[in-house]
CSV table of N, CA and C in Angstrom, one decimal:
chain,number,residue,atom,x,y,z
A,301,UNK,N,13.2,-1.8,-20.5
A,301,UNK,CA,11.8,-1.5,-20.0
A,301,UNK,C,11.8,-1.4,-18.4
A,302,UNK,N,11.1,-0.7,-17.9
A,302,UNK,CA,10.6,-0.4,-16.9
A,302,UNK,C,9.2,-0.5,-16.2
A,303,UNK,N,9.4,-1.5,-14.8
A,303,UNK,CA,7.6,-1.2,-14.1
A,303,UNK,C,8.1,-0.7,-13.0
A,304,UNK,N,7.0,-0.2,-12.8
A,304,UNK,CA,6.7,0.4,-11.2
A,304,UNK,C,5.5,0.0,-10.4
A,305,UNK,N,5.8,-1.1,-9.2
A,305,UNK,CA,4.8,-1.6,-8.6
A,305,UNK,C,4.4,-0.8,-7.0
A,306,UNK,N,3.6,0.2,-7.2
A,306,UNK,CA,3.4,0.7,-5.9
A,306,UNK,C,2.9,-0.4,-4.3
A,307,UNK,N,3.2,-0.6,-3.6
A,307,UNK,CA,3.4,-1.3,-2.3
A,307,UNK,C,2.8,-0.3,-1.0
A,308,UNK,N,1.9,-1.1,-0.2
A,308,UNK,CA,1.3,-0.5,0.7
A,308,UNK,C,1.4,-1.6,1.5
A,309,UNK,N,1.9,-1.3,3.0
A,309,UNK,CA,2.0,-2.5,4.0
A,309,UNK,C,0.2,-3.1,4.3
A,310,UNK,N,0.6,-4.2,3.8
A,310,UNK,CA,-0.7,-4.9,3.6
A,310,UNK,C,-2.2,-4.5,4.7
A,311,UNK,N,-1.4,-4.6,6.3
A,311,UNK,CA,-2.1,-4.7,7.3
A,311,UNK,C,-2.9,-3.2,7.1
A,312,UNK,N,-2.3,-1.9,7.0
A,312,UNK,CA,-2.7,-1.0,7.0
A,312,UNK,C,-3.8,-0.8,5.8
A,313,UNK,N,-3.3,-1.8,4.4
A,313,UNK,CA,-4.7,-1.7,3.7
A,313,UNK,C,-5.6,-2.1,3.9
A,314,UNK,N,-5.4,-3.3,4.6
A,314,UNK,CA,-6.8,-3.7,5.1
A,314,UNK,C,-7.9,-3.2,6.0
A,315,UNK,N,-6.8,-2.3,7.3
A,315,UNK,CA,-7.6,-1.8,7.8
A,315,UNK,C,-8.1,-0.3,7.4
A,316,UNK,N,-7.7,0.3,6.7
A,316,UNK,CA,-8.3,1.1,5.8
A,316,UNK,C,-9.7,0.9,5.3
A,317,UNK,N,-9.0,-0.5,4.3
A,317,UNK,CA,-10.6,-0.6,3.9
A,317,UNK,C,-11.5,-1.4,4.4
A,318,UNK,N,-11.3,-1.6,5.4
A,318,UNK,CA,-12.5,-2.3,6.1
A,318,UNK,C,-12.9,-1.0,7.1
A,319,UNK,N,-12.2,0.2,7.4
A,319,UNK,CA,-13.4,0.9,7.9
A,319,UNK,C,-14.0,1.9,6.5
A,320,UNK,N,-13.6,1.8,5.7
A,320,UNK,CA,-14.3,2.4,4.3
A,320,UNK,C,-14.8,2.3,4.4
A,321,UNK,N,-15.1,0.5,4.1
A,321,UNK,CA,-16.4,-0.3,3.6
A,321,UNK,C,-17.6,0.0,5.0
A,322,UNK,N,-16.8,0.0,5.9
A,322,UNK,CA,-17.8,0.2,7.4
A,322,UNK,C,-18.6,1.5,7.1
A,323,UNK,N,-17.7,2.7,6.8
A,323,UNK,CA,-18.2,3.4,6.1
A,323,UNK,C,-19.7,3.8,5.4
A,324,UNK,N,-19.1,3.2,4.3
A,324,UNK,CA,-19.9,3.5,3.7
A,324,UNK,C,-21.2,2.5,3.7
A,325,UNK,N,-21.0,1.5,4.8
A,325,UNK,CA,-22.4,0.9,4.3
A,325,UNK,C,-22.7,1.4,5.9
A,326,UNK,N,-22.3,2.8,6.4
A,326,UNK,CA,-22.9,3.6,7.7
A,326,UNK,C,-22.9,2.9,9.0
A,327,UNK,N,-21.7,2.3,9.2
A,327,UNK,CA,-21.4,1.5,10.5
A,327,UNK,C,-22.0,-0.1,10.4
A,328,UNK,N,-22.6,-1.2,9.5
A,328,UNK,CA,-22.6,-2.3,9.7
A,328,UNK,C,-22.2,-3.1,9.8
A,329,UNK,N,-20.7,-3.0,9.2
A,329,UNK,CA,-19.3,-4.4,9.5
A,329,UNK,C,-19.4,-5.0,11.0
A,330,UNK,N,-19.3,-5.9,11.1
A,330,UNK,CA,-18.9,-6.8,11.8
A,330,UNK,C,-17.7,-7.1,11.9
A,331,UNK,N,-17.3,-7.9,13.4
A,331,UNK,CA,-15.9,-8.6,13.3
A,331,UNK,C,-16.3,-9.5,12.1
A,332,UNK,N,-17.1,-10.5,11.7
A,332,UNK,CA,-17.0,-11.1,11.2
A,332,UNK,C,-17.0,-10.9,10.0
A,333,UNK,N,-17.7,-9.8,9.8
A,333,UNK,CA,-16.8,-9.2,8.7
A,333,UNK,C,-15.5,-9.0,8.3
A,334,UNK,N,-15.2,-8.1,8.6
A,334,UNK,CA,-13.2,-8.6,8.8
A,334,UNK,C,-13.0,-9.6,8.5
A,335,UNK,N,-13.3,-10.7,9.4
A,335,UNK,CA,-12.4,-12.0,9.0
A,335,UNK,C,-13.0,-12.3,7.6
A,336,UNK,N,-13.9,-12.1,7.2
A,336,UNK,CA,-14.1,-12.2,5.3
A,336,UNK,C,-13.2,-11.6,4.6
A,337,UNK,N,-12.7,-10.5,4.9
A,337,UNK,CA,-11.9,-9.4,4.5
A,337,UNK,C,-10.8,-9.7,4.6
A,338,UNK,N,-10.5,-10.5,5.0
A,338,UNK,CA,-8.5,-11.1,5.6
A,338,UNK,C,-8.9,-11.4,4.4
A,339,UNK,N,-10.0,-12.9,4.2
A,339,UNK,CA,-9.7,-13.7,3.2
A,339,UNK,C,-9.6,-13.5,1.9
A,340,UNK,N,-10.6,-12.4,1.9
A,340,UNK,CA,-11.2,-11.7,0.3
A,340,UNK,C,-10.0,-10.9,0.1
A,341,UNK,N,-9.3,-10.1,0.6
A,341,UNK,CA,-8.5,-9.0,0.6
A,341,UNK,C,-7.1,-8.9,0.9
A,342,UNK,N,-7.1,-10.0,2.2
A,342,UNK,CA,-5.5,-9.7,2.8
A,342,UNK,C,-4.7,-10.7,2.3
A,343,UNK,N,-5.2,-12.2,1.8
A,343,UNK,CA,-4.5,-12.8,1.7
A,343,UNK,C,-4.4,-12.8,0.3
A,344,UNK,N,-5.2,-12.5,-0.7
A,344,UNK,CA,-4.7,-12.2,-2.2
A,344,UNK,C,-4.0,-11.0,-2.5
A,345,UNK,N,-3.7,-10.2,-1.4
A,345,UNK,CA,-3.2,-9.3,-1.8
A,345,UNK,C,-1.4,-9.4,-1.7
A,346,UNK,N,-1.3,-10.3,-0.2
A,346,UNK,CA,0.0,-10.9,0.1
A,346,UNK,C,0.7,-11.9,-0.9
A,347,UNK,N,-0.7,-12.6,-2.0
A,347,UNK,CA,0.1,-13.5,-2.9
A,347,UNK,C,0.5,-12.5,-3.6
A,348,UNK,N,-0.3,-11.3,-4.5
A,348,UNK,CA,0.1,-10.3,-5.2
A,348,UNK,C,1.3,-10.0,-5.1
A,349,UNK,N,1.9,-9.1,-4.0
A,349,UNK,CA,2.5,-8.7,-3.8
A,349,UNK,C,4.3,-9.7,-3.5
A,350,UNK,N,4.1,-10.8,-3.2
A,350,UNK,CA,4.7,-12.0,-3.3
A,350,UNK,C,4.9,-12.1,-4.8
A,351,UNK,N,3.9,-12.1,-5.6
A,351,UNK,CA,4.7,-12.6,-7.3
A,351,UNK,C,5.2,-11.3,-7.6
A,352,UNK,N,5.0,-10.4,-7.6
A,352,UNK,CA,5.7,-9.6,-7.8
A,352,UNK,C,7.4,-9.2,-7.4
A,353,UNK,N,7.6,-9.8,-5.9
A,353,UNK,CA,8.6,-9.8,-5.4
A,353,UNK,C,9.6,-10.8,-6.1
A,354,UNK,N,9.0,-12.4,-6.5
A,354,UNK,CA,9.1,-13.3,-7.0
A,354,UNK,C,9.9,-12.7,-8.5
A,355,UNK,N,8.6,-12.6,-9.1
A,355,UNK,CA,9.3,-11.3,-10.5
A,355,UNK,C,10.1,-10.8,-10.5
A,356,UNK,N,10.3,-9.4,-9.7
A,356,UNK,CA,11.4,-8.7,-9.9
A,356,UNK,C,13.0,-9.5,-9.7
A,357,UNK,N,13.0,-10.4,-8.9
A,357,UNK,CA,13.7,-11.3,-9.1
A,357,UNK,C,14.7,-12.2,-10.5
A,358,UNK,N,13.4,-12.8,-11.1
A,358,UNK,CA,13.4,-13.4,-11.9
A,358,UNK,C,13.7,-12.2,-13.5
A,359,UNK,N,13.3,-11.1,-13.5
A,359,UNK,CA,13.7,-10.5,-14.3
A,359,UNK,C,14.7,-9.6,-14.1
A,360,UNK,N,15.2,-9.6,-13.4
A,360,UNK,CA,16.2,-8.7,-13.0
A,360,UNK,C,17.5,-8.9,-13.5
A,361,UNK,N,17.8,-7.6,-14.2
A,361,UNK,CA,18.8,-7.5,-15.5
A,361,UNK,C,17.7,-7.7,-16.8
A,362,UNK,N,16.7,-8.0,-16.7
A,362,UNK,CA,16.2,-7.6,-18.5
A,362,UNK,C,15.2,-6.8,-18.2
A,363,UNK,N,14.3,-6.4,-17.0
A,363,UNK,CA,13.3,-5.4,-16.8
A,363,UNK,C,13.7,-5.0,-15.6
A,364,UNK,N,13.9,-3.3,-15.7
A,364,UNK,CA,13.8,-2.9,-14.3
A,364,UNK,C,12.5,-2.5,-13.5
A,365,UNK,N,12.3,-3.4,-12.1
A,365,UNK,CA,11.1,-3.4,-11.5
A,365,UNK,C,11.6,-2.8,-10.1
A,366,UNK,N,10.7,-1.8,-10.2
A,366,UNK,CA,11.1,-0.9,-9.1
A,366,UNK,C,9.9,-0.9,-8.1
A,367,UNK,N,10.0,-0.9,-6.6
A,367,UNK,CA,9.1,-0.7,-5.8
A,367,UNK,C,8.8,0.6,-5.2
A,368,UNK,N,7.7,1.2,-5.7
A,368,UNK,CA,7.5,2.4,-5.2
A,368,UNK,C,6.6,2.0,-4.1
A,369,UNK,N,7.1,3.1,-2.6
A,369,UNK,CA,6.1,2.7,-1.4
A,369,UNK,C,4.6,3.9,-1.3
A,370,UNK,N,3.7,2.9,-0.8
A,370,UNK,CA,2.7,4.2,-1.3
A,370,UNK,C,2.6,5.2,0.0
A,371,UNK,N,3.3,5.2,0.9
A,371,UNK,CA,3.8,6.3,1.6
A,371,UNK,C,4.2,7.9,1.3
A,372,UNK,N,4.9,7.2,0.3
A,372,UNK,CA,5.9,8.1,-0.4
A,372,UNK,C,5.1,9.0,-1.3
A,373,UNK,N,4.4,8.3,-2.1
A,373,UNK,CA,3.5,8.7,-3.1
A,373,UNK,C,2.1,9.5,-2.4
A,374,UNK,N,2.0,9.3,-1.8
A,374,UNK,CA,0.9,9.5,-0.8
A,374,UNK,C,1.5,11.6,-0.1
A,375,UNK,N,2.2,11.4,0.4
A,375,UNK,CA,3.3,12.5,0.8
A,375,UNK,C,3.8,13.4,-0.4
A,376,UNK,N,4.6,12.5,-1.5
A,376,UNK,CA,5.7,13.7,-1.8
A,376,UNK,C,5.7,12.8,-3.6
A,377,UNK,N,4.9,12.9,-3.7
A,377,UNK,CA,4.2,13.1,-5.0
A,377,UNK,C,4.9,13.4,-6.3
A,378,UNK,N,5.2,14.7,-6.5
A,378,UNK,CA,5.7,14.8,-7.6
A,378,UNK,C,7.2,14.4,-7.3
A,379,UNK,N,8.0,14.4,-6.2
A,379,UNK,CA,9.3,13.6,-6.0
A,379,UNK,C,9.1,12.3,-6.4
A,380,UNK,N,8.3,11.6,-6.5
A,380,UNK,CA,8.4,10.0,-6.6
A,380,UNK,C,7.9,9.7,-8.2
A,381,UNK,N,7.1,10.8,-8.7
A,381,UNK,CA,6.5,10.6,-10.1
A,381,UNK,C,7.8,11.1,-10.5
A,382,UNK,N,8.3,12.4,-10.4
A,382,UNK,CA,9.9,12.6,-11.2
A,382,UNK,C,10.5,11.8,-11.2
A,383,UNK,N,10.9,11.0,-10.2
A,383,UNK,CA,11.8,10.2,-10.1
A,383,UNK,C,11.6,8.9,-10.9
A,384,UNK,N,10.6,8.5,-11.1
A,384,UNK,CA,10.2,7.5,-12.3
A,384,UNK,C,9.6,7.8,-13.2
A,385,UNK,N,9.9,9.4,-14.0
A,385,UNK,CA,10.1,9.7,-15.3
A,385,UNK,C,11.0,9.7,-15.5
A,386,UNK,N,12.5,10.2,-14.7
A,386,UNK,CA,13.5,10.1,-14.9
A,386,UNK,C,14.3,8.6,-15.3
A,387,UNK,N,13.7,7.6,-14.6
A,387,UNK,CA,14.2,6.5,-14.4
A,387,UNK,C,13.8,5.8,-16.2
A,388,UNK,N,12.6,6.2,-15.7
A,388,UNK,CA,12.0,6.3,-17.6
A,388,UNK,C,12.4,6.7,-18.9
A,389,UNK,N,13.5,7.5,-18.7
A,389,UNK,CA,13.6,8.7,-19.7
A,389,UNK,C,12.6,9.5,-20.2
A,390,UNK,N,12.0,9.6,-19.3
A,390,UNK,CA,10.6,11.3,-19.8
A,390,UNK,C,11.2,12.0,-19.0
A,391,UNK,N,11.7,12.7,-18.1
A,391,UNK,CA,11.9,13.9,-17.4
A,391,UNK,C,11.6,14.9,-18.4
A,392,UNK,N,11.6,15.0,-19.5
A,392,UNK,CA,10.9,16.5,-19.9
A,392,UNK,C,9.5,16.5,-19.6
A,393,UNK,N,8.7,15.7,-18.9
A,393,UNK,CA,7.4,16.0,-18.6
A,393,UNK,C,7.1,16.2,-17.1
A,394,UNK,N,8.4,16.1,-16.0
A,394,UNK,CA,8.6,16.6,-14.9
A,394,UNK,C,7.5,17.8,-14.8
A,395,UNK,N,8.3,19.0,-15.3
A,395,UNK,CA,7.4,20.0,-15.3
A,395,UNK,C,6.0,20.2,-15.2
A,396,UNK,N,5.4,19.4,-16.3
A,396,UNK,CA,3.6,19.3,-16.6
A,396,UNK,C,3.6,18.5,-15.1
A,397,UNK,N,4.2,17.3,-15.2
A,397,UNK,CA,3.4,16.0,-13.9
A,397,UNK,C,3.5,17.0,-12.5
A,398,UNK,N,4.3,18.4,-12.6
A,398,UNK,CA,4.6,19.4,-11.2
A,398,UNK,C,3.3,19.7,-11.1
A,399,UNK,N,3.0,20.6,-12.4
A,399,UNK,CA,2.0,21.1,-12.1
A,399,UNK,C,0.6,20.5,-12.1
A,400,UNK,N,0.3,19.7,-12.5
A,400,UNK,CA,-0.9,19.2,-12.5
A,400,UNK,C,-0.9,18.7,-11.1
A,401,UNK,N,0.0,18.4,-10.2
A,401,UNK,CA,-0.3,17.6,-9.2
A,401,UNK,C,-0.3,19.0,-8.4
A,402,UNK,N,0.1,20.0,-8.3
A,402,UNK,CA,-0.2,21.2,-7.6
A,402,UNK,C,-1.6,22.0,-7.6
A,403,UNK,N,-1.9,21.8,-9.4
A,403,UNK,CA,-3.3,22.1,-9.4
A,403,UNK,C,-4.1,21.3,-9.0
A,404,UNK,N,-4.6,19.7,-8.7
A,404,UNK,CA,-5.1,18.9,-8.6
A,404,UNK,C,-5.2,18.7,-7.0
A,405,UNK,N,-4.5,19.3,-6.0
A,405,UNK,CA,-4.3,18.6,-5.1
A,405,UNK,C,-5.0,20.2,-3.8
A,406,UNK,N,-5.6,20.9,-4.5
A,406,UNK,CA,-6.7,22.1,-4.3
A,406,UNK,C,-7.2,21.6,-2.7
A,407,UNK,N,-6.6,20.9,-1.7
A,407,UNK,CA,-7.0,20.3,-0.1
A,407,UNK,C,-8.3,19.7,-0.4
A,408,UNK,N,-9.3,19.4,-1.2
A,408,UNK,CA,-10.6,18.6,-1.4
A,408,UNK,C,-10.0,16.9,-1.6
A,409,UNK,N,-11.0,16.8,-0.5
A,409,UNK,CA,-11.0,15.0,-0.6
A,409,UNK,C,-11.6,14.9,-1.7
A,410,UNK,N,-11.6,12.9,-2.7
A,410,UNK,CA,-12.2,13.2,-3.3
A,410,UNK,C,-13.4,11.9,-3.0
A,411,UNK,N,-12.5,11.3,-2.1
A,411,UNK,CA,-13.6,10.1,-1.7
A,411,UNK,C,-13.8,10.4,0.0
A,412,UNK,N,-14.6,10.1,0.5
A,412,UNK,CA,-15.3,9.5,2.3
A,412,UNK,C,-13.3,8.8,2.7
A,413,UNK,N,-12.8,9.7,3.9
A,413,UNK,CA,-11.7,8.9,4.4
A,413,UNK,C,-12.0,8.9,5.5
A,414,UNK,N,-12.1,7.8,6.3
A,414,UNK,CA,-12.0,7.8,8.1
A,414,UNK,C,-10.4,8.1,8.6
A,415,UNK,N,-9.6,8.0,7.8
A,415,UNK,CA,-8.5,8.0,8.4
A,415,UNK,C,-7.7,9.7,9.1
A,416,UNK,N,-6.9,9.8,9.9
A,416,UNK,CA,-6.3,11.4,10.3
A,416,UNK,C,-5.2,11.5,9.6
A,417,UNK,N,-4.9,10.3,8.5
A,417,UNK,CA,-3.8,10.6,7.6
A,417,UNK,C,-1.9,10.2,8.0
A,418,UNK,N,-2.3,9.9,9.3
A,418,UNK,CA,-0.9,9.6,10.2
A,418,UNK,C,-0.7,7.9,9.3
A,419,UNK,N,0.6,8.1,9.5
A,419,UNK,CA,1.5,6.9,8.6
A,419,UNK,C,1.3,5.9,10.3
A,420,UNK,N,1.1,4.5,9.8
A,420,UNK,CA,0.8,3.5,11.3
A,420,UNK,C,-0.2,4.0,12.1
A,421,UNK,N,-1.2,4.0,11.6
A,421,UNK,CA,-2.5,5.1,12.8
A,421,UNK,C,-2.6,3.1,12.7
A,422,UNK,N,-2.7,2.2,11.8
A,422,UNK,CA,-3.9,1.3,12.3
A,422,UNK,C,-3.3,0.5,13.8
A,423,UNK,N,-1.5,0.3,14.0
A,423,UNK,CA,-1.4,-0.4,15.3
A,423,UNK,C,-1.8,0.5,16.3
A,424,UNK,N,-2.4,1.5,16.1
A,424,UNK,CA,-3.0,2.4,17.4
A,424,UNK,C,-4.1,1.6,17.4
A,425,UNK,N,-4.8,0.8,16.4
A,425,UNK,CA,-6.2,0.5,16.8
A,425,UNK,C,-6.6,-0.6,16.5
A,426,UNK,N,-6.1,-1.2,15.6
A,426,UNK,CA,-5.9,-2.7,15.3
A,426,UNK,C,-5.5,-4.0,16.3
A,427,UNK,N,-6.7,-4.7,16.9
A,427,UNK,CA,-6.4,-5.5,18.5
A,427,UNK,C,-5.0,-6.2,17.8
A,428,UNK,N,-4.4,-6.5,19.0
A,428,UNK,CA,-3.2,-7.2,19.1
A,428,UNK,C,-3.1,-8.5,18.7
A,429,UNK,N,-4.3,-8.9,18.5
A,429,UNK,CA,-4.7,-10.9,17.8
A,429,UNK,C,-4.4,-10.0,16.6
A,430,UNK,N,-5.2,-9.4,15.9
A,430,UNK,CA,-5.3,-9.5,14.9
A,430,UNK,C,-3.8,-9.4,14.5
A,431,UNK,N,-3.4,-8.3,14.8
A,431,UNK,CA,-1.7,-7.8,14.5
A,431,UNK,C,-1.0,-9.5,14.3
A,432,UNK,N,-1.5,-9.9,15.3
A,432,UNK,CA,-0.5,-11.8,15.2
A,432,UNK,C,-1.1,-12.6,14.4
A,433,UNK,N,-2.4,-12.2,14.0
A,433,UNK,CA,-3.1,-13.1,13.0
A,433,UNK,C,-2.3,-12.7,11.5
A,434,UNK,N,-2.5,-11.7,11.6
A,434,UNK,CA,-2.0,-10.8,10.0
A,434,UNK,C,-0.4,-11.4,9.9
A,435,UNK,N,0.6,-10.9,11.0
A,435,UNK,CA,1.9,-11.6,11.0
A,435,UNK,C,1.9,-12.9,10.5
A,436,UNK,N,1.2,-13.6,11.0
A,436,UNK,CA,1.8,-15.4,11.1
A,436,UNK,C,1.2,-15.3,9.3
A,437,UNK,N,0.7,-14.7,8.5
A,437,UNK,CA,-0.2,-14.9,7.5
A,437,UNK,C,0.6,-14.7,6.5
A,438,UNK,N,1.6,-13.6,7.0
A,438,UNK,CA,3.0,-13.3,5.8
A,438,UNK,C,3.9,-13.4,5.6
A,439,UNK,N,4.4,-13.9,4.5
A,439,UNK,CA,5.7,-14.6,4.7
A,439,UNK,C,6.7,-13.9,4.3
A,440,UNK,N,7.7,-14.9,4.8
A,440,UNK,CA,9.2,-14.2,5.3
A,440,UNK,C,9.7,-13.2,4.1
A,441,UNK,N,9.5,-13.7,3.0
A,441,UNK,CA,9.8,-12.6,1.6
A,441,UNK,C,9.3,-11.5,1.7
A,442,UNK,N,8.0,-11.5,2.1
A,442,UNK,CA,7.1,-10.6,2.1
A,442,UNK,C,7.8,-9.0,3.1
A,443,UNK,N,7.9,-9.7,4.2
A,443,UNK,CA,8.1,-9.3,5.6
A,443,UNK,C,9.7,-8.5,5.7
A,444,UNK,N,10.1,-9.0,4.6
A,444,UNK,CA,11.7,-8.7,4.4
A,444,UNK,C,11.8,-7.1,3.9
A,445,UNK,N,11.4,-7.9,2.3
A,445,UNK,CA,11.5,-6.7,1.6
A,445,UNK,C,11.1,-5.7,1.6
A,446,UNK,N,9.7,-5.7,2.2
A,446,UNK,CA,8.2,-4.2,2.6
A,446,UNK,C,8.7,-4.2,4.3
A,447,UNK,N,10.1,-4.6,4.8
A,447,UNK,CA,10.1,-4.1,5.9
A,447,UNK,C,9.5,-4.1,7.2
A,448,UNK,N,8.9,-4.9,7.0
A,448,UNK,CA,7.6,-4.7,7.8
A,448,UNK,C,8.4,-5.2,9.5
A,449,UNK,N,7.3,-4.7,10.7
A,449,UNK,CA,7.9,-5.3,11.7
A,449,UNK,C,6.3,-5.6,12.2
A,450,UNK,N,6.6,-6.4,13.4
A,450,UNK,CA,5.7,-7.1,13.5
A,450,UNK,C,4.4,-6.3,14.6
């Protein structure tokens, strides 16, 4: 058997969705908001992603657990879905998962994005505490394996 756990460098999802949520509730976040948001968001997301790391470990040789980055997926799409049908044994559905993602992907957003879509936009805007707040918050497994730099 086979999982596939998609991975997003934590820092960048947070600040995503904290300007979503700013967003959508039309500019009222606060800093102090944020710092709810580490709590509510960043730091269960860093255990998440920790047991999983933990897991693939622990099963490794009886389930293959594979990390897909959501970069990747994000970008180049039907290369990363083939590639884990193939890993799967479906590749005869390559074809269909081609095209659906070609018809599907018609340039319409489908949700409100603040973002310009650049890979690392948030250290252009994310204050420098926070950057060292987020750092000191993740640990060394974490930081290893998802690459992260500080």
């Amino acid at each position: 058997p086979h999982v596939f756990v998609q991975l997003r460098d934590p820092r960048a999802a947070l600040w995503s969705n904290f300007h979503f949520e700013r967003k959508m509730a039309a500019g009222a976040a606060t800093a102090r908001d944020l710092d709810a948001l580490i709590e509510a968001f960043y730091v269960p997301a860093i255990a998440w992603i920790e047991s999983w790391l933990k897991a693939a470990a622990a099963l490794s040789g009886r389930v293959g657990v594979y990390f897909v980055e959501y970069q990747s997926v994000s970008t180049q799409p039907a290369a990363v879905c083939g590639a884990m049908l193939q890993l799967s044994g479906a590749e005869r559905f390559i074809p269909e998962l081609t095209a659906f993602i070609a018809n599907s992907r018609g340039g319409a957003e489908t949700a409100p994005n603040f973002r310009s879509g650049k890979s690392d936009e948030w250290r252009q805007h994310m204050p420098a505490a926070l950057q060292e707040r987020l750092w000191a918050l993740t640990p060394p497994l974490v930081r290893e394996r998802m690459r992260m730099e500080p």
